[in-house]
Coordinates of C-alpha atoms in Angstrom, one line a residue:
M42 CA 5.3 -47.2 49.3
P43 CA 7.9 -49.6 50.4
Y44 CA 9.6 -52.0 47.9
Q45 CA 8.5 -55.2 48.9
T46 CA 8.4 -58.8 47.6
I47 CA 5.0 -60.2 49.1
N48 CA 3.8 -63.7 47.4
P49 CA -0.1 -62.5 46.4
F50 CA -1.0 -66.1 46.6
N51 CA -0.6 -66.6 50.4
N52 CA 0.5 -63.1 51.2
K53 CA 3.9 -63.8 53.0
L54 CA 6.3 -61.1 53.3
I55 CA 9.4 -62.3 51.3
K56 CA 12.0 -59.7 51.5
E57 CA 11.8 -55.8 52.0
Y58 CA 14.3 -53.6 50.0
Q59 CA 16.5 -50.9 50.8
T60 CA 15.6 -47.4 48.9
H61 CA 18.1 -45.3 47.0
N62 CA 18.9 -41.7 48.2
D63 CA 19.5 -38.7 46.5
K64 CA 23.3 -39.1 46.2
Q65 CA 23.1 -42.4 44.7
V66 CA 20.4 -41.0 42.0
E67 CA 22.7 -38.4 41.1
E68 CA 25.7 -41.2 40.6
A69 CA 23.2 -43.1 38.4
L70 CA 22.6 -40.2 36.1
S71 CA 26.3 -39.0 36.3
T72 CA 27.2 -42.9 35.2
A73 CA 24.4 -42.9 32.5
H74 CA 25.3 -39.2 31.3
A75 CA 28.8 -40.2 31.1
L76 CA 28.2 -43.5 29.4
Y77 CA 26.0 -41.7 26.5
K78 CA 28.7 -39.5 25.6
S79 CA 31.1 -42.5 25.5
D80 CA 31.9 -44.4 22.1
W81 CA 29.7 -47.0 23.7
A82 CA 26.9 -44.9 22.6
Q83 CA 28.4 -42.8 19.6
G84 CA 30.0 -45.6 18.3
D85 CA 29.4 -48.7 16.3
I86 CA 26.1 -50.4 16.9
K87 CA 27.6 -53.7 16.7
Q88 CA 28.7 -53.3 19.8
R89 CA 25.7 -52.6 21.7
V90 CA 23.7 -55.3 19.5
K91 CA 26.1 -57.9 20.8
V92 CA 25.2 -57.6 24.5
L93 CA 21.5 -58.1 23.3
H94 CA 22.3 -61.2 21.2
K95 CA 23.7 -62.1 24.5
L96 CA 20.8 -61.1 26.8
S97 CA 18.3 -63.0 24.3
E98 CA 20.5 -66.4 25.4
L99 CA 20.6 -65.5 28.6
M100 CA 17.1 -65.5 29.2
A101 CA 16.3 -68.1 26.7
S102 CA 18.6 -70.7 28.8
R103 CA 16.6 -69.7 31.8
V104 CA 13.5 -69.9 31.6
D105 CA 12.3 -71.9 34.3
E106 CA 14.0 -70.1 36.8
L107 CA 13.2 -66.5 35.5
A108 CA 9.3 -67.5 35.4
E109 CA 9.2 -68.5 39.3
V110 CA 10.7 -65.2 40.0
V111 CA 7.6 -63.6 38.3
S112 CA 4.7 -65.8 39.8
T113 CA 5.9 -65.8 42.9
E114 CA 6.3 -62.5 43.1
M115 CA 3.3 -61.2 41.4
G116 CA 1.0 -64.5 40.9
K117 CA 1.1 -65.0 36.8
L118 CA 0.5 -68.6 36.0
I119 CA 3.6 -70.7 36.1
G120 CA 3.0 -71.2 32.4
Q121 CA 1.9 -67.7 31.0
S122 CA 5.5 -66.6 33.7
R123 CA 7.5 -68.7 31.2
G124 CA 5.8 -67.1 28.2
E125 CA 7.0 -63.9 29.0
V126 CA 10.5 -64.9 29.7
Q127 CA 10.8 -66.0 26.2
I128 CA 9.3 -62.9 24.5
C129 CA 11.7 -60.7 26.4
A130 CA 14.5 -63.1 24.6
D131 CA 12.6 -62.7 21.6
I132 CA 12.3 -58.9 21.7
A133 CA 16.4 -58.7 22.7
K134 CA 17.2 -61.0 19.5
F135 CA 14.9 -59.2 17.2
Y136 CA 16.8 -55.8 17.9
A137 CA 20.1 -57.3 18.1
E138 CA 19.2 -58.4 14.4
K139 CA 17.3 -55.5 13.1
A140 CA 18.5 -52.7 14.5
E141 CA 21.5 -51.6 12.8
E142 CA 18.8 -52.0 9.5
F143 CA 16.1 -49.8 11.3
L144 CA 18.7 -47.1 12.2
K145 CA 20.2 -46.4 8.7
P146 CA 20.2 -43.5 6.9
V147 CA 17.0 -43.0 4.7
P148 CA 17.8 -41.0 1.9
Y149 CA 15.2 -38.2 0.8
K150 CA 15.4 -36.4 -3.0
S151 CA 15.1 -32.9 -3.1
E152 CA 16.1 -30.0 -5.2
L153 CA 18.3 -28.8 -2.5
G154 CA 20.7 -31.4 -2.8
E155 CA 21.8 -34.7 -1.8
A156 CA 20.0 -35.2 1.5
W157 CA 19.3 -38.3 4.1
V158 CA 17.8 -39.0 7.9
E159 CA 20.3 -40.2 10.3
H160 CA 19.4 -41.1 13.8
H161 CA 21.3 -40.7 17.0
P162 CA 20.8 -41.2 20.4
I163 CA 19.5 -38.3 22.6
G164 CA 21.0 -39.3 26.1
I165 CA 18.8 -40.6 29.2
I166 CA 15.6 -42.2 29.1
M167 CA 13.7 -42.2 32.1
A168 CA 11.5 -45.7 32.5
V169 CA 8.4 -45.9 34.8
E170 CA 6.9 -49.4 34.4
P171 CA 4.3 -51.4 35.9
W172 CA 4.2 -54.6 37.9
N173 CA 1.6 -56.9 35.6
F174 CA 4.4 -57.9 33.0
P175 CA 7.8 -57.7 35.4
F176 CA 10.2 -58.6 32.7
Y177 CA 8.6 -57.7 29.4
Q178 CA 7.9 -54.0 30.1
L179 CA 11.2 -53.7 31.0
M180 CA 12.3 -55.0 27.8
R181 CA 10.0 -53.3 25.5
V182 CA 12.1 -50.3 26.9
L183 CA 15.8 -51.3 27.2
A184 CA 16.1 -53.0 23.7
P185 CA 15.4 -50.1 21.3
N186 CA 16.9 -47.8 23.6
L187 CA 20.3 -50.1 24.4
A188 CA 20.8 -50.3 20.8
S189 CA 20.1 -47.1 19.5
G190 CA 22.8 -45.9 22.5
N191 CA 20.7 -44.0 24.9
S192 CA 21.3 -44.9 28.3
V193 CA 18.0 -45.8 30.9
I194 CA 17.3 -45.6 34.2
V195 CA 14.2 -47.5 35.5
K196 CA 12.2 -46.8 38.3
H197 CA 10.0 -50.3 38.4
A198 CA 6.7 -51.0 40.1
S199 CA 7.4 -51.3 43.9
I200 CA 5.9 -54.7 44.2
V201 CA 8.3 -56.4 41.8
P202 CA 11.8 -55.3 43.1
H203 CA 13.4 -58.7 43.2
C204 CA 12.4 -58.6 39.3
A205 CA 13.7 -55.5 38.8
E206 CA 16.9 -56.2 40.1
T207 CA 17.3 -59.9 38.5
F208 CA 16.6 -58.0 34.8
E209 CA 19.2 -55.4 35.9
K210 CA 21.7 -58.4 36.9
L211 CA 21.3 -60.3 34.0
V212 CA 21.9 -56.9 31.3
A213 CA 25.1 -56.3 33.2
E214 CA 25.7 -60.1 32.5
A215 CA 25.3 -59.8 29.1
G216 CA 27.9 -57.2 28.9
A217 CA 26.4 -54.1 29.4
P218 CA 28.8 -51.3 30.4
K219 CA 27.8 -49.5 33.9
G220 CA 24.8 -46.9 33.2
A221 CA 23.4 -48.5 30.0
Y222 CA 20.7 -49.9 32.1
T223 CA 20.1 -48.6 35.5
N224 CA 17.6 -50.0 38.5
L225 CA 16.4 -47.4 40.8
F226 CA 14.1 -48.1 44.1
I227 CA 12.9 -44.6 44.2
S228 CA 10.1 -42.0 45.1
Q229 CA 7.4 -40.6 42.6
D230 CA 9.5 -37.2 44.1
Q231 CA 12.7 -38.7 42.9
V232 CA 11.3 -39.6 39.4
A233 CA 9.9 -36.0 39.0
S234 CA 13.9 -34.8 40.2
I235 CA 15.1 -36.9 37.4
I236 CA 12.1 -35.8 35.0
D237 CA 13.5 -32.6 35.6
D238 CA 17.0 -32.9 34.7
D239 CA 19.0 -31.5 31.9
R240 CA 20.4 -35.1 31.0
V241 CA 17.2 -37.0 30.9
Q242 CA 15.9 -36.3 27.5
G243 CA 13.2 -38.7 27.0
V244 CA 10.4 -40.2 29.4
A245 CA 8.6 -43.2 29.1
L246 CA 5.9 -44.5 31.1
T247 CA 3.6 -48.2 31.1
G248 CA 1.0 -47.6 33.6
S249 CA -2.5 -46.0 34.8
E250 CA -3.9 -43.0 33.5
K251 CA -3.6 -41.3 36.5
A252 CA 0.3 -41.7 36.6
G253 CA 0.4 -41.3 33.0
A254 CA -1.0 -37.7 33.3
I255 CA 1.6 -36.6 35.6
V256 CA 4.5 -38.2 34.2
A257 CA 3.6 -36.5 30.8
A258 CA 2.9 -32.9 32.6
R259 CA 6.3 -32.9 34.1
A260 CA 8.2 -34.1 31.0
A261 CA 6.3 -31.7 28.8
G262 CA 7.1 -28.7 31.5
K263 CA 10.7 -29.5 30.4
L264 CA 10.2 -29.9 27.0
K265 CA 11.0 -33.7 26.7
K266 CA 9.2 -36.3 24.5
S267 CA 7.5 -39.0 26.4
T268 CA 5.6 -42.1 25.5
L269 CA 2.5 -43.4 27.7
E270 CA 1.4 -46.7 27.5
L271 CA -1.8 -46.6 29.6
G272 CA -5.0 -48.2 30.3
G273 CA -7.6 -50.2 28.0
N274 CA -11.2 -50.6 28.0
D275 CA -10.7 -53.6 24.9
V276 CA -13.7 -54.4 23.1
F277 CA -13.8 -58.5 21.9
A278 CA -16.5 -58.5 19.5
V279 CA -18.8 -61.7 18.4
L280 CA -20.5 -61.0 15.0
D281 CA -23.5 -62.9 14.3
D282 CA -21.1 -65.1 11.3
A283 CA -19.0 -66.1 14.0
D284 CA -17.8 -69.6 15.2
I285 CA -19.4 -68.9 18.7
D286 CA -17.2 -72.2 20.0
K287 CA -13.9 -70.6 19.2
A288 CA -14.9 -67.1 21.0
A289 CA -15.9 -68.2 23.6
K290 CA -13.4 -69.9 24.5
A291 CA -10.5 -67.5 23.5
G292 CA -12.6 -64.4 25.1
A293 CA -12.4 -66.1 28.1
Q294 CA -8.8 -67.0 27.6
A295 CA -8.2 -63.0 27.0
R296 CA -10.3 -61.8 30.0
V297 CA -8.6 -64.0 32.8
S298 CA -5.0 -64.0 31.1
N299 CA -2.6 -63.0 33.7
A300 CA -5.7 -62.9 36.1
G301 CA -7.2 -60.5 34.0
Q302 CA -4.9 -58.0 34.5
V303 CA -3.2 -56.6 31.1
C304 CA -4.3 -53.7 29.9
T305 CA -5.3 -55.1 26.6
A306 CA -7.3 -57.8 27.8
A307 CA -10.8 -58.2 26.5
K308 CA -12.8 -56.3 29.0
R309 CA -16.3 -55.4 27.0
F310 CA -17.3 -58.0 25.0
I311 CA -19.9 -56.7 22.5
I312 CA -22.1 -59.6 21.1
H313 CA -24.4 -59.4 18.1
E314 CA -28.3 -60.2 19.3
K315 CA -28.6 -63.4 17.1
V316 CA -25.8 -65.3 19.2
A317 CA -25.5 -63.4 22.2
D318 CA -27.7 -66.0 24.6
E319 CA -25.3 -68.7 22.7
F320 CA -22.1 -66.8 23.4
L321 CA -23.2 -65.5 27.0
K322 CA -24.2 -69.5 28.0
K323 CA -20.5 -70.9 26.8
F324 CA -18.9 -68.4 27.8
T325 CA -20.2 -68.7 31.5
E326 CA -19.3 -72.8 31.1
H327 CA -15.9 -71.8 30.5
F328 CA -15.2 -69.3 33.6
K329 CA -17.3 -72.0 35.5
A330 CA -14.3 -74.1 35.0
L331 CA -11.7 -72.5 36.1
K332 CA -9.7 -73.7 38.7
M333 CA -8.0 -71.1 41.4
G334 CA -5.0 -71.9 43.1
D335 CA -1.1 -71.9 43.1
P336 CA 0.5 -69.9 40.5
L337 CA 3.2 -72.6 40.7
D338 CA 0.7 -75.2 39.9
K339 CA 0.3 -76.4 36.2
S340 CA -3.6 -77.4 37.0
T341 CA -4.0 -73.9 38.2
T342 CA -6.1 -72.1 35.4
L343 CA -6.8 -68.8 37.4
G344 CA -4.0 -67.2 39.8
P345 CA -3.8 -64.2 42.3
L346 CA -4.4 -60.8 41.9
S347 CA -1.1 -59.1 42.5
S348 CA -2.0 -57.8 45.8
A349 CA -4.5 -57.1 48.9
D350 CA -5.4 -53.3 47.3
A351 CA -6.0 -54.3 43.7
V352 CA -8.8 -57.0 45.2
K353 CA -10.1 -54.2 47.6
T354 CA -10.5 -51.4 44.6
L355 CA -11.6 -54.8 41.9
S356 CA -14.2 -55.6 44.4
K357 CA -15.3 -52.0 44.9
Q358 CA -15.8 -51.3 41.3
V359 CA -17.9 -54.8 41.0
D360 CA -20.2 -53.2 43.6
D361 CA -20.3 -49.7 42.4
A362 CA -21.5 -51.5 39.1
V363 CA -24.5 -53.5 40.5
K364 CA -25.6 -50.4 42.7
H365 CA -25.9 -48.7 39.0
G366 CA -28.1 -51.1 37.6
A367 CA -25.7 -53.7 36.5
K368 CA -26.8 -57.2 36.5
L369 CA -24.2 -60.1 38.5
H370 CA -24.4 -62.7 35.9
F371 CA -21.4 -65.2 37.2
G372 CA -19.2 -64.2 40.4
G373 CA -18.8 -60.7 42.2
K374 CA -16.5 -61.4 45.1
K375 CA -13.6 -61.6 46.9
V376 CA -12.6 -65.4 47.6
S377 CA -12.9 -65.4 51.5
D378 CA -11.8 -68.8 52.3
N379 CA -7.8 -68.2 51.1
P380 CA -5.2 -66.1 52.0
G381 CA -4.8 -65.0 49.2
N382 CA -5.5 -62.2 46.9
F383 CA -8.1 -64.3 44.8
F384 CA -11.3 -62.7 43.1
E385 CA -14.1 -64.6 41.6
P386 CA -14.2 -64.8 37.6
T387 CA -16.8 -62.6 37.0
I388 CA -19.4 -61.5 34.5
L389 CA -21.7 -58.2 34.5
T390 CA -24.3 -57.8 32.0
H391 CA -27.2 -54.9 31.3
I392 CA -24.4 -52.1 32.0
T393 CA -26.2 -48.4 31.0
R394 CA -24.0 -46.0 30.0
D395 CA -25.0 -43.9 32.8
N396 CA -23.2 -46.7 35.0
P397 CA -19.6 -46.1 36.1
A398 CA -18.7 -49.5 35.0
Y399 CA -19.5 -48.7 31.5
F400 CA -16.1 -46.3 31.2
E401 CA -13.8 -47.9 33.6
E402 CA -11.3 -50.4 33.1
F403 CA -11.6 -53.7 35.5
F404 CA -8.2 -55.2 36.1
G405 CA -8.9 -58.2 36.9
P406 CA -11.2 -61.4 35.8
V407 CA -14.4 -59.4 35.2
A408 CA -16.4 -59.4 32.1
Q409 CA -18.8 -56.7 30.8
V410 CA -21.3 -58.1 28.1
Y411 CA -23.8 -56.2 26.1
V412 CA -25.4 -57.1 23.2
V413 CA -26.0 -55.0 19.6
K414 CA -28.6 -55.3 16.6
N415 CA -26.0 -54.5 13.7
D416 CA -22.6 -53.6 13.2
E417 CA -23.4 -50.0 13.1
E418 CA -24.1 -50.0 17.0
L419 CA -21.4 -52.6 17.4
V420 CA -18.4 -49.6 16.4
K421 CA -20.9 -47.1 18.0
L422 CA -20.4 -48.8 21.5
A423 CA -16.9 -49.9 20.6
N424 CA -16.1 -46.4 19.9
D425 CA -17.9 -44.7 23.3
S426 CA -14.7 -45.1 25.4
H427 CA -12.3 -43.0 26.9
Y428 CA -9.5 -45.6 25.8
G429 CA -8.2 -46.8 22.1
L430 CA -5.7 -49.4 23.0
G431 CA -6.3 -52.9 21.6
G432 CA -9.3 -54.8 20.8
S433 CA -10.7 -58.2 18.8
L434 CA -13.1 -58.8 16.4
F435 CA -14.7 -62.4 15.4
T436 CA -16.3 -63.4 12.4
T437 CA -15.8 -65.4 9.3
D438 CA -16.3 -62.2 7.0
M439 CA -13.3 -61.1 6.2
N440 CA -14.3 -58.0 4.1
R441 CA -16.5 -57.2 6.9
A442 CA -13.6 -57.7 9.2
R443 CA -11.7 -55.3 7.5
K444 CA -14.1 -52.7 7.4
L445 CA -15.3 -52.7 10.7
A446 CA -11.4 -52.8 11.8
S447 CA -10.7 -49.8 10.2
Q448 CA -13.9 -47.7 12.0
I449 CA -12.7 -49.2 15.4
E450 CA -10.6 -46.2 17.1
T451 CA -7.9 -48.0 18.7
G452 CA -4.1 -48.8 18.6
M453 CA -4.3 -52.3 17.6
V454 CA -7.3 -54.5 16.1
Y455 CA -6.8 -58.5 16.2
V456 CA -9.2 -60.6 14.0
N457 CA -9.9 -64.0 15.0
S458 CA -7.4 -63.7 17.9
P459 CA -7.5 -61.7 21.3
T460 CA -5.1 -58.9 21.1
D461 CA -1.5 -60.0 21.3
T462 CA 2.1 -59.1 21.2
A463 CA 5.0 -60.0 18.6
A464 CA 8.7 -57.9 18.7
E465 CA 8.0 -57.1 15.0
L466 CA 4.5 -55.4 15.6
P467 CA 4.0 -52.0 17.1
F468 CA 2.7 -51.8 20.2
G469 CA 0.2 -48.3 21.7
G470 CA -3.3 -46.6 21.4
V471 CA -5.1 -43.4 21.5
K472 CA -7.4 -40.9 23.4
R473 CA -6.4 -42.0 27.2
S474 CA -4.7 -45.0 26.5
G475 CA -1.6 -43.3 25.5
F476 CA 0.4 -42.2 22.8
G477 CA 3.6 -43.0 20.9
R478 CA 4.8 -46.7 19.9
E479 CA 6.9 -49.4 21.3
L480 CA 8.2 -52.5 19.6
S481 CA 8.5 -53.1 16.2
D482 CA 10.8 -50.4 13.4
L483 CA 8.3 -47.6 15.4
G484 CA 9.7 -48.2 18.5
I485 CA 13.0 -47.7 18.0
K486 CA 12.7 -44.5 16.4
E487 CA 10.7 -42.6 19.5
F488 CA 13.9 -41.9 21.3
V489 CA 16.3 -40.7 18.3
N490 CA 17.5 -37.5 16.8
Q491 CA 16.3 -38.0 13.2
K492 CA 18.9 -35.9 12.1
L493 CA 18.6 -34.1 8.7
V494 CA 21.4 -33.6 6.7
V495 CA 21.7 -31.8 2.7
L496 CA 24.5 -31.3 1.1
A497 CA 23.8 -28.9 -1.3
A498 CA 23.8 -29.1 -5.2
K499 CA 26.1 -27.3 -7.0
S500 CA 25.0 -24.0 -8.5

């Protein structure tokens, strides 16, 4: 696909970008590998975290400017874009302050002698990243790997090239040497060749299940480690003792944030039968109150989808769900009187297990509502999914919440809050939602050599 900036609010082409040829790819690999072998990567961590401190300051000082880049290119509401830029600054600062502590040697008690584990960089990390959080996804890979000494090469999504280019310039402005972070506008075939290259020692992908399977297979074929953060079909469970006003409001926000284009967005709403009618009524009212419009307008509460193709995909999914017996409770159609990529906020009910919608991820403002009789049914339905990324529980009984959270098969569970993110908390899933973790202390150790050293005990 061509690398183009098309404003999803009006579908106007803003700019096309030149792709990188194989010679340029080789130059990028050579430069990144040379940097990995240098004192920059192998020497004192303080020189690397200094760059992260500066990067954090740069992004924090340009929130409005950078947010407008995101909103114009992929349609995110301007307030949410500002939040994305700020979390990027927070992540850079977090690793700037914590990386040295996370990577310090860890002693182990052993009868064999004095033993410890050191943490060393491994080389070039190839990252393939999506469009829905065009700065945040990049920072999640860059910050821990730059701190640990790995070089990062990135293929960003073809619909956010301006964000990709902007982020690379920010990293360079923060003082990172050439090769520490390289953006490439390349094809899938070129990505495969990079993964095959001996200088590349790890692969990180955030994206679709299909893309993850392809990339992970390629990496495995070369015996290289990969981390995958893929799709989700997250549950939003409301128990019979929950604050329904709070749950309905939070649920609506959790479904339509970023126009529903979030891997951890609430997608399957599992409601206890005693409060189902009340919840659905209030939930629907929040959907009815949404205002579609220009994402740069502060009064807009639902922006466009990222592309015309996204609208086509979502329309087909909703139509197929209804054909197979789902009830269209609210919405359900593309907005036809607007040149942008707008889709009505939508609620589907009465979805049975033989409906394809039951197992699909809807990447847009489409909610599925299910009704259960008890906690046992809730857990069974929640876990009857190919995915296992995040989830939310709303209840006033914390003992009940702890028990249920432990039973739900996901990488993350939030109680009385939509699934969220923070630099200090690990992010990732199980099943077809992928493997490995990003952020926190876990994320920085995914692509390091955890080397054991033993000084033999005197005999």
